[in-house]
Amino acid sequence: MSRIGLVLGAGGIAGHAFHAGVLDALSAVSGWDPDAAEVIVGTSAGSGVAALLRGGLSTQDIARRIAGEPLSAQGSRLVVGRSYAATPREPQAAGARRWRNGAGLGPAAPGRFLHAAMRPWEVRLGTLAAAALPEGRVPTDRVVAGLRRMYPDGEWPERPLWVCAVRLHDGRRVVFGRDPGTVQTTAVPEAVAASCAIPAFFTPVRIDGIRYVDGGAWSPSNADVAAGLGLDLVVVVSPMSARRAIPASVDGAVRAACRLQLSQEVLRVRRRGTPVLVIEPGGEELEAMGTSSQAMDPERAPAIVRAVRDSMRVRLRRPELRERLRLLRL
């Protein structure tokens, strides 16, 4: 039986919906259950989807939940309430009000700059930006409310679930579920909340007195975490990059930078002897997902998951992907 790694990247609510559509299509076309992956690595939005998979929710129900479609009997038992990707806009509105009231105007971690000055070769711009930006004021409680019901005791699943976040004070990447001690000291919902804590928007998550923010500040995908594991294939789902060049714009520059970083991480995995299948948004998916300013708009999520689900069912049947998908069935 093939040993498959699954990497689910960042991307906000739009990324959550992209993951749902891709995984539902991948399961339908290949017959592979993503929860059967040897290891699932999640960052930000991807960490939430990874936890849902390991919690027993099928790819079909993850997609249906966001699209507002009826769940299976098992899905209905596991899920109470709506997906955070489909909740009202109150958290965003609350955050905007707090910004207008002048809350959180100073740097979130001013001490980080001294650390960066002493070891500049270790600096990642995303983690430095997270320290420079003010603390967000929107709590992550709603993001992980459903996970608290799926993981009432906070215990980690038997099969590896690795959740990427960033320690705010020193900019280090932490992989909950993999790094020593993290399973014993951190519950799954708290790890996911930390991974989803977008700097300057969500409040940093404190675990054992340490503040954590979005793992996307280190990397939008963190695909290199899957290097050297002796896997037969790593499937990377990357909502924040793009399959093709897009017109010059802020969004285009962000997606180009994300794709460059992803390509470097994929190269590290391949150099360790593991083939990689990267699934990124193409033209149809990008149109459905909209601009980066719309990435946290819950009202777009149902349309995104439906569009991605349909387009991916066509793309994944193309001959150039047939051999890679064959590995999923061995």
JSON list of N, CA, C and O in Angstrom, two decimals, residues 62-108:
[
{"chain": "A", "resi": 62, "resn": "ILE", "atom": "N", "xyz": [-17.17, 17.57, 4.19]},
{"chain": "A", "resi": 62, "resn": "ILE", "atom": "CA", "xyz": [-16.47, 18.85, 4.35]},
{"chain": "A", "resi": 62, "resn": "ILE", "atom": "C", "xyz": [-16.92, 19.82, 3.27]},
{"chain": "A", "resi": 62, "resn": "ILE", "atom": "O", "xyz": [-17.21, 21.00, 3.54]},
{"chain": "A", "resi": 63, "resn": "ALA", "atom": "N", "xyz": [-17.01, 19.33, 2.02]},
{"chain": "A", "resi": 63, "resn": "ALA", "atom": "CA", "xyz": [-17.46, 20.18, 0.92]},
{"chain": "A", "resi": 63, "resn": "ALA", "atom": "C", "xyz": [-18.93, 20.57, 1.07]},
{"chain": "A", "resi": 63, "resn": "ALA", "atom": "O", "xyz": [-19.30, 21.73, 0.89]},
{"chain": "A", "resi": 64, "resn": "ARG", "atom": "N", "xyz": [-19.75, 19.60, 1.42]},
{"chain": "A", "resi": 64, "resn": "ARG", "atom": "CA", "xyz": [-21.18, 19.89, 1.57]},
{"chain": "A", "resi": 64, "resn": "ARG", "atom": "C", "xyz": [-21.43, 20.89, 2.69]},
{"chain": "A", "resi": 64, "resn": "ARG", "atom": "O", "xyz": [-22.32, 21.74, 2.60]},
{"chain": "A", "resi": 65, "resn": "ARG", "atom": "N", "xyz": [-20.66, 20.78, 3.75]},
{"chain": "A", "resi": 65, "resn": "ARG", "atom": "CA", "xyz": [-20.84, 21.67, 4.90]},
{"chain": "A", "resi": 65, "resn": "ARG", "atom": "C", "xyz": [-20.63, 23.12, 4.48]},
{"chain": "A", "resi": 65, "resn": "ARG", "atom": "O", "xyz": [-21.39, 24.01, 4.89]},
{"chain": "A", "resi": 66, "resn": "ILE", "atom": "N", "xyz": [-19.62, 23.36, 3.67]},
{"chain": "A", "resi": 66, "resn": "ILE", "atom": "CA", "xyz": [-19.34, 24.73, 3.23]},
{"chain": "A", "resi": 66, "resn": "ILE", "atom": "C", "xyz": [-20.34, 25.18, 2.18]},
{"chain": "A", "resi": 66, "resn": "ILE", "atom": "O", "xyz": [-20.78, 26.33, 2.16]},
{"chain": "A", "resi": 67, "resn": "ALA", "atom": "N", "xyz": [-20.73, 24.25, 1.29]},
{"chain": "A", "resi": 67, "resn": "ALA", "atom": "CA", "xyz": [-21.64, 24.60, 0.21]},
{"chain": "A", "resi": 67, "resn": "ALA", "atom": "C", "xyz": [-23.08, 24.74, 0.67]},
{"chain": "A", "resi": 67, "resn": "ALA", "atom": "O", "xyz": [-23.96, 25.16, -0.09]},
{"chain": "A", "resi": 68, "resn": "GLY", "atom": "N", "xyz": [-23.36, 24.37, 1.94]},
{"chain": "A", "resi": 68, "resn": "GLY", "atom": "CA", "xyz": [-24.72, 24.45, 2.45]},
{"chain": "A", "resi": 68, "resn": "GLY", "atom": "C", "xyz": [-25.61, 23.32, 1.98]},
{"chain": "A", "resi": 68, "resn": "GLY", "atom": "O", "xyz": [-26.83, 23.47, 1.93]},
{"chain": "A", "resi": 69, "resn": "GLU", "atom": "N", "xyz": [-25.00, 22.18, 1.65]},
{"chain": "A", "resi": 69, "resn": "GLU", "atom": "CA", "xyz": [-25.74, 21.02, 1.16]},
{"chain": "A", "resi": 69, "resn": "GLU", "atom": "C", "xyz": [-25.95, 20.02, 2.31]},
{"chain": "A", "resi": 69, "resn": "GLU", "atom": "O", "xyz": [-25.20, 20.03, 3.29]},
{"chain": "A", "resi": 70, "resn": "PRO", "atom": "N", "xyz": [-26.93, 19.13, 2.20]},
{"chain": "A", "resi": 70, "resn": "PRO", "atom": "CA", "xyz": [-27.19, 18.16, 3.27]},
{"chain": "A", "resi": 70, "resn": "PRO", "atom": "C", "xyz": [-26.00, 17.24, 3.51]},
{"chain": "A", "resi": 70, "resn": "PRO", "atom": "O", "xyz": [-25.35, 16.78, 2.56]},
{"chain": "A", "resi": 71, "resn": "LEU", "atom": "N", "xyz": [-25.71, 16.97, 4.77]},
{"chain": "A", "resi": 71, "resn": "LEU", "atom": "CA", "xyz": [-24.62, 16.07, 5.13]},
{"chain": "A", "resi": 71, "resn": "LEU", "atom": "C", "xyz": [-25.10, 14.64, 5.20]},
{"chain": "A", "resi": 71, "resn": "LEU", "atom": "O", "xyz": [-26.30, 14.36, 5.29]},
{"chain": "A", "resi": 72, "resn": "SER", "atom": "N", "xyz": [-24.15, 13.72, 5.15]},
{"chain": "A", "resi": 72, "resn": "SER", "atom": "CA", "xyz": [-24.47, 12.32, 5.38]},
{"chain": "A", "resi": 72, "resn": "SER", "atom": "C", "xyz": [-24.89, 12.14, 6.83]},
{"chain": "A", "resi": 72, "resn": "SER", "atom": "O", "xyz": [-24.71, 13.03, 7.67]},
{"chain": "A", "resi": 73, "resn": "ALA", "atom": "N", "xyz": [-25.45, 10.95, 7.13]},
{"chain": "A", "resi": 73, "resn": "ALA", "atom": "CA", "xyz": [-25.85, 10.67, 8.51]},
{"chain": "A", "resi": 73, "resn": "ALA", "atom": "C", "xyz": [-24.66, 10.75, 9.46]},
{"chain": "A", "resi": 73, "resn": "ALA", "atom": "O", "xyz": [-24.74, 11.33, 10.55]},
{"chain": "A", "resi": 74, "resn": "GLN", "atom": "N", "xyz": [-23.50, 10.19, 9.02]},
{"chain": "A", "resi": 74, "resn": "GLN", "atom": "CA", "xyz": [-22.31, 10.24, 9.87]},
{"chain": "A", "resi": 74, "resn": "GLN", "atom": "C", "xyz": [-21.82, 11.66, 10.04]},
{"chain": "A", "resi": 74, "resn": "GLN", "atom": "O", "xyz": [-21.45, 12.08, 11.14]},
{"chain": "A", "resi": 75, "resn": "GLY", "atom": "N", "xyz": [-21.83, 12.43, 8.95]},
{"chain": "A", "resi": 75, "resn": "GLY", "atom": "CA", "xyz": [-21.40, 13.82, 9.02]},
{"chain": "A", "resi": 75, "resn": "GLY", "atom": "C", "xyz": [-22.28, 14.63, 9.96]},
{"chain": "A", "resi": 75, "resn": "GLY", "atom": "O", "xyz": [-21.78, 15.47, 10.72]},
{"chain": "A", "resi": 76, "resn": "SER", "atom": "N", "xyz": [-23.58, 14.37, 9.92]},
{"chain": "A", "resi": 76, "resn": "SER", "atom": "CA", "xyz": [-24.50, 15.10, 10.79]},
{"chain": "A", "resi": 76, "resn": "SER", "atom": "C", "xyz": [-24.24, 14.78, 12.26]},
{"chain": "A", "resi": 76, "resn": "SER", "atom": "O", "xyz": [-24.41, 15.64, 13.13]},
{"chain": "A", "resi": 77, "resn": "ARG", "atom": "N", "xyz": [-23.83, 13.55, 12.53]},
{"chain": "A", "resi": 77, "resn": "ARG", "atom": "CA", "xyz": [-23.51, 13.19, 13.92]},
{"chain": "A", "resi": 77, "resn": "ARG", "atom": "C", "xyz": [-22.24, 13.89, 14.40]},
{"chain": "A", "resi": 77, "resn": "ARG", "atom": "O", "xyz": [-22.13, 14.25, 15.58]},
{"chain": "A", "resi": 78, "resn": "LEU", "atom": "N", "xyz": [-21.29, 14.07, 13.50]},
{"chain": "A", "resi": 78, "resn": "LEU", "atom": "CA", "xyz": [-20.02, 14.67, 13.88]},
{"chain": "A", "resi": 78, "resn": "LEU", "atom": "C", "xyz": [-20.08, 16.18, 13.99]},
{"chain": "A", "resi": 78, "resn": "LEU", "atom": "O", "xyz": [-19.36, 16.79, 14.78]},
{"chain": "A", "resi": 79, "resn": "VAL", "atom": "N", "xyz": [-20.92, 16.79, 13.18]},
{"chain": "A", "resi": 79, "resn": "VAL", "atom": "CA", "xyz": [-20.92, 18.24, 13.05]},
{"chain": "A", "resi": 79, "resn": "VAL", "atom": "C", "xyz": [-22.19, 18.82, 13.66]},
{"chain": "A", "resi": 79, "resn": "VAL", "atom": "O", "xyz": [-23.29, 18.37, 13.37]},
{"chain": "A", "resi": 80, "resn": "VAL", "atom": "N", "xyz": [-22.01, 19.82, 14.49]},
{"chain": "A", "resi": 80, "resn": "VAL", "atom": "CA", "xyz": [-23.13, 20.57, 15.02]},
{"chain": "A", "resi": 80, "resn": "VAL", "atom": "C", "xyz": [-22.93, 22.02, 14.61]},
{"chain": "A", "resi": 80, "resn": "VAL", "atom": "O", "xyz": [-21.89, 22.60, 14.86]},
{"chain": "A", "resi": 81, "resn": "GLY", "atom": "N", "xyz": [-23.90, 22.59, 13.94]},
{"chain": "A", "resi": 81, "resn": "GLY", "atom": "CA", "xyz": [-23.74, 23.98, 13.52]},
{"chain": "A", "resi": 81, "resn": "GLY", "atom": "C", "xyz": [-23.10, 24.10, 12.16]},
{"chain": "A", "resi": 81, "resn": "GLY", "atom": "O", "xyz": [-22.86, 23.11, 11.47]},
{"chain": "A", "resi": 82, "resn": "ARG", "atom": "N", "xyz": [-22.77, 25.30, 11.78]},
{"chain": "A", "resi": 82, "resn": "ARG", "atom": "CA", "xyz": [-22.27, 25.59, 10.45]},
{"chain": "A", "resi": 82, "resn": "ARG", "atom": "C", "xyz": [-20.77, 25.67, 10.45]},
{"chain": "A", "resi": 82, "resn": "ARG", "atom": "O", "xyz": [-20.13, 25.88, 11.47]},
{"chain": "A", "resi": 83, "resn": "SER", "atom": "N", "xyz": [-20.20, 25.56, 9.25]},
{"chain": "A", "resi": 83, "resn": "SER", "atom": "CA", "xyz": [-18.76, 25.72, 9.09]},
{"chain": "A", "resi": 83, "resn": "SER", "atom": "C", "xyz": [-18.35, 27.14, 9.41]},
{"chain": "A", "resi": 83, "resn": "SER", "atom": "O", "xyz": [-19.09, 28.09, 9.14]},
{"chain": "A", "resi": 84, "resn": "TYR", "atom": "N", "xyz": [-17.15, 27.32, 9.99]},
{"chain": "A", "resi": 84, "resn": "TYR", "atom": "CA", "xyz": [-16.69, 28.68, 10.24]},
{"chain": "A", "resi": 84, "resn": "TYR", "atom": "C", "xyz": [-16.55, 29.44, 8.94]},
{"chain": "A", "resi": 84, "resn": "TYR", "atom": "O", "xyz": [-16.63, 30.66, 8.89]},
{"chain": "A", "resi": 85, "resn": "ALA", "atom": "N", "xyz": [-16.35, 28.70, 7.83]},
{"chain": "A", "resi": 85, "resn": "ALA", "atom": "CA", "xyz": [-16.22, 29.36, 6.54]},
{"chain": "A", "resi": 85, "resn": "ALA", "atom": "C", "xyz": [-17.55, 29.88, 6.04]},
{"chain": "A", "resi": 85, "resn": "ALA", "atom": "O", "xyz": [-17.61, 30.55, 5.03]},
{"chain": "A", "resi": 86, "resn": "ALA", "atom": "N", "xyz": [-18.64, 29.54, 6.70]},
{"chain": "A", "resi": 86, "resn": "ALA", "atom": "CA", "xyz": [-19.95, 29.99, 6.26]},
{"chain": "A", "resi": 86, "resn": "ALA", "atom": "C", "xyz": [-20.66, 30.80, 7.33]},
{"chain": "A", "resi": 86, "resn": "ALA", "atom": "O", "xyz": [-21.85, 31.01, 7.27]},
{"chain": "A", "resi": 87, "resn": "THR", "atom": "N", "xyz": [-19.94, 31.23, 8.35]},
{"chain": "A", "resi": 87, "resn": "THR", "atom": "CA", "xyz": [-20.56, 32.00, 9.42]},
{"chain": "A", "resi": 87, "resn": "THR", "atom": "C", "xyz": [-20.71, 33.46, 9.00]},
{"chain": "A", "resi": 87, "resn": "THR", "atom": "O", "xyz": [-20.06, 33.93, 8.08]},
{"chain": "A", "resi": 88, "resn": "PRO", "atom": "N", "xyz": [-21.56, 34.21, 9.69]},
{"chain": "A", "resi": 88, "resn": "PRO", "atom": "CA", "xyz": [-21.78, 35.61, 9.32]},
{"chain": "A", "resi": 88, "resn": "PRO", "atom": "C", "xyz": [-20.51, 36.45, 9.45]},
{"chain": "A", "resi": 88, "resn": "PRO", "atom": "O", "xyz": [-19.50, 36.00, 9.96]},
{"chain": "A", "resi": 89, "resn": "ARG", "atom": "N", "xyz": [-20.60, 37.69, 9.06]},
{"chain": "A", "resi": 89, "resn": "ARG", "atom": "CA", "xyz": [-19.43, 38.54, 8.98]},
{"chain": "A", "resi": 89, "resn": "ARG", "atom": "C", "xyz": [-19.12, 39.24, 10.29]},
{"chain": "A", "resi": 89, "resn": "ARG", "atom": "O", "xyz": [-18.26, 40.11, 10.33]},
{"chain": "A", "resi": 90, "resn": "GLU", "atom": "N", "xyz": [-19.79, 38.89, 11.35]},
{"chain": "A", "resi": 90, "resn": "GLU", "atom": "CA", "xyz": [-19.60, 39.59, 12.63]},
{"chain": "A", "resi": 90, "resn": "GLU", "atom": "C", "xyz": [-18.16, 39.67, 13.08]},
{"chain": "A", "resi": 90, "resn": "GLU", "atom": "O", "xyz": [-17.70, 40.75, 13.51]},
{"chain": "A", "resi": 91, "resn": "PRO", "atom": "N", "xyz": [-17.34, 38.58, 13.00]},
{"chain": "A", "resi": 91, "resn": "PRO", "atom": "CA", "xyz": [-15.96, 38.70, 13.47]},
{"chain": "A", "resi": 91, "resn": "PRO", "atom": "C", "xyz": [-15.17, 39.76, 12.71]},
{"chain": "A", "resi": 91, "resn": "PRO", "atom": "O", "xyz": [-14.44, 40.54, 13.28]},
{"chain": "A", "resi": 92, "resn": "GLN", "atom": "N", "xyz": [-15.35, 39.81, 11.37]},
{"chain": "A", "resi": 92, "resn": "GLN", "atom": "CA", "xyz": [-14.65, 40.81, 10.59]},
{"chain": "A", "resi": 92, "resn": "GLN", "atom": "C", "xyz": [-15.11, 42.21, 10.97]},
{"chain": "A", "resi": 92, "resn": "GLN", "atom": "O", "xyz": [-14.31, 43.14, 11.11]},
{"chain": "A", "resi": 93, "resn": "ALA", "atom": "N", "xyz": [-16.43, 42.37, 11.14]},
{"chain": "A", "resi": 93, "resn": "ALA", "atom": "CA", "xyz": [-16.95, 43.68, 11.52]},
{"chain": "A", "resi": 93, "resn": "ALA", "atom": "C", "xyz": [-16.44, 44.10, 12.89]},
{"chain": "A", "resi": 93, "resn": "ALA", "atom": "O", "xyz": [-16.08, 45.26, 13.11]},
{"chain": "A", "resi": 94, "resn": "ALA", "atom": "N", "xyz": [-16.40, 43.14, 13.81]},
{"chain": "A", "resi": 94, "resn": "ALA", "atom": "CA", "xyz": [-15.90, 43.44, 15.15]},
{"chain": "A", "resi": 94, "resn": "ALA", "atom": "C", "xyz": [-14.44, 43.88, 15.09]},
{"chain": "A", "resi": 94, "resn": "ALA", "atom": "O", "xyz": [-14.03, 44.83, 15.76]},
{"chain": "A", "resi": 95, "resn": "GLY", "atom": "N", "xyz": [-13.65, 43.19, 14.29]},
{"chain": "A", "resi": 95, "resn": "GLY", "atom": "CA", "xyz": [-12.24, 43.55, 14.15]},
{"chain": "A", "resi": 95, "resn": "GLY", "atom": "C", "xyz": [-12.08, 44.95, 13.57]},
{"chain": "A", "resi": 95, "resn": "GLY", "atom": "O", "xyz": [-11.24, 45.73, 14.03]},
{"chain": "A", "resi": 96, "resn": "ALA", "atom": "N", "xyz": [-12.90, 45.27, 12.58]},
{"chain": "A", "resi": 96, "resn": "ALA", "atom": "CA", "xyz": [-12.83, 46.60, 11.98]},
{"chain": "A", "resi": 96, "resn": "ALA", "atom": "C", "xyz": [-13.17, 47.67, 13.00]},
{"chain": "A", "resi": 96, "resn": "ALA", "atom": "O", "xyz": [-12.55, 48.73, 13.05]},
{"chain": "A", "resi": 97, "resn": "ARG", "atom": "N", "xyz": [-14.20, 47.41, 13.82]},
{"chain": "A", "resi": 97, "resn": "ARG", "atom": "CA", "xyz": [-14.57, 48.39, 14.85]},
{"chain": "A", "resi": 97, "resn": "ARG", "atom": "C", "xyz": [-13.42, 48.62, 15.82]},
{"chain": "A", "resi": 97, "resn": "ARG", "atom": "O", "xyz": [-13.13, 49.75, 16.22]},
{"chain": "A", "resi": 98, "resn": "ARG", "atom": "N", "xyz": [-12.74, 47.54, 16.22]},
{"chain": "A", "resi": 98, "resn": "ARG", "atom": "CA", "xyz": [-11.64, 47.68, 17.17]},
{"chain": "A", "resi": 98, "resn": "ARG", "atom": "C", "xyz": [-10.49, 48.46, 16.54]},
{"chain": "A", "resi": 98, "resn": "ARG", "atom": "O", "xyz": [-9.83, 49.25, 17.20]},
{"chain": "A", "resi": 99, "resn": "TRP", "atom": "N", "xyz": [-10.24, 48.21, 15.24]},
{"chain": "A", "resi": 99, "resn": "TRP", "atom": "CA", "xyz": [-9.20, 48.99, 14.56]},
{"chain": "A", "resi": 99, "resn": "TRP", "atom": "C", "xyz": [-9.57, 50.48, 14.57]},
{"chain": "A", "resi": 99, "resn": "TRP", "atom": "O", "xyz": [-8.73, 51.34, 14.84]},
{"chain": "A", "resi": 100, "resn": "ARG", "atom": "N", "xyz": [-10.85, 50.79, 14.27]},
{"chain": "A", "resi": 100, "resn": "ARG", "atom": "CA", "xyz": [-11.25, 52.19, 14.23]},
{"chain": "A", "resi": 100, "resn": "ARG", "atom": "C", "xyz": [-11.15, 52.84, 15.61]},
{"chain": "A", "resi": 100, "resn": "ARG", "atom": "O", "xyz": [-10.92, 54.03, 15.74]},
{"chain": "A", "resi": 101, "resn": "ASN", "atom": "N", "xyz": [-11.32, 52.06, 16.66]},
{"chain": "A", "resi": 101, "resn": "ASN", "atom": "CA", "xyz": [-11.22, 52.58, 18.02]},
{"chain": "A", "resi": 101, "resn": "ASN", "atom": "C", "xyz": [-9.78, 52.72, 18.49]},
{"chain": "A", "resi": 101, "resn": "ASN", "atom": "O", "xyz": [-9.53, 53.12, 19.62]},
{"chain": "A", "resi": 102, "resn": "GLY", "atom": "N", "xyz": [-8.82, 52.35, 17.64]},
{"chain": "A", "resi": 102, "resn": "GLY", "atom": "CA", "xyz": [-7.42, 52.56, 17.97]},
{"chain": "A", "resi": 102, "resn": "GLY", "atom": "C", "xyz": [-6.78, 51.47, 18.78]},
{"chain": "A", "resi": 102, "resn": "GLY", "atom": "O", "xyz": [-5.70, 51.65, 19.32]},
{"chain": "A", "resi": 103, "resn": "ALA", "atom": "N", "xyz": [-7.42, 50.30, 18.91]},
{"chain": "A", "resi": 103, "resn": "ALA", "atom": "CA", "xyz": [-6.85, 49.21, 19.70]},
{"chain": "A", "resi": 103, "resn": "ALA", "atom": "C", "xyz": [-5.72, 48.54, 18.95]},
{"chain": "A", "resi": 103, "resn": "ALA", "atom": "O", "xyz": [-5.74, 48.40, 17.74]},
{"chain": "A", "resi": 104, "resn": "GLY", "atom": "N", "xyz": [-4.71, 48.13, 19.69]},
{"chain": "A", "resi": 104, "resn": "GLY", "atom": "CA", "xyz": [-3.63, 47.35, 19.11]},
{"chain": "A", "resi": 104, "resn": "GLY", "atom": "C", "xyz": [-2.83, 48.09, 18.06]},
{"chain": "A", "resi": 104, "resn": "GLY", "atom": "O", "xyz": [-2.64, 47.58, 16.96]},
{"chain": "A", "resi": 105, "resn": "LEU", "atom": "N", "xyz": [-2.35, 49.27, 18.36]},
{"chain": "A", "resi": 105, "resn": "LEU", "atom": "CA", "xyz": [-1.63, 50.05, 17.36]},
{"chain": "A", "resi": 105, "resn": "LEU", "atom": "C", "xyz": [-0.13, 49.81, 17.37]},
{"chain": "A", "resi": 105, "resn": "LEU", "atom": "O", "xyz": [0.54, 50.12, 16.39]},
{"chain": "A", "resi": 106, "resn": "GLY", "atom": "N", "xyz": [0.42, 49.29, 18.45]},
{"chain": "A", "resi": 106, "resn": "GLY", "atom": "CA", "xyz": [1.86, 49.06, 18.53]},
{"chain": "A", "resi": 106, "resn": "GLY", "atom": "C", "xyz": [2.25, 47.71, 17.98]},
{"chain": "A", "resi": 106, "resn": "GLY", "atom": "O", "xyz": [1.41, 46.84, 17.73]},
{"chain": "A", "resi": 107, "resn": "PRO", "atom": "N", "xyz": [3.55, 47.47, 17.75]},
{"chain": "A", "resi": 107, "resn": "PRO", "atom": "CA", "xyz": [4.02, 46.17, 17.28]},
{"chain": "A", "resi": 107, "resn": "PRO", "atom": "C", "xyz": [3.64, 45.07, 18.24]},
{"chain": "A", "resi": 107, "resn": "PRO", "atom": "O", "xyz": [3.69, 45.23, 19.46]},
{"chain": "A", "resi": 108, "resn": "ALA", "atom": "N", "xyz": [3.28, 43.92, 17.70]},
{"chain": "A", "resi": 108, "resn": "ALA", "atom": "CA", "xyz": [2.86, 42.79, 18.54]},
{"chain": "A", "resi": 108, "resn": "ALA", "atom": "C", "xyz": [4.03, 42.23, 19.34]},
{"chain": "A", "resi": 108, "resn": "ALA", "atom": "O", "xyz": [3.85, 41.76, 20.46]}
]
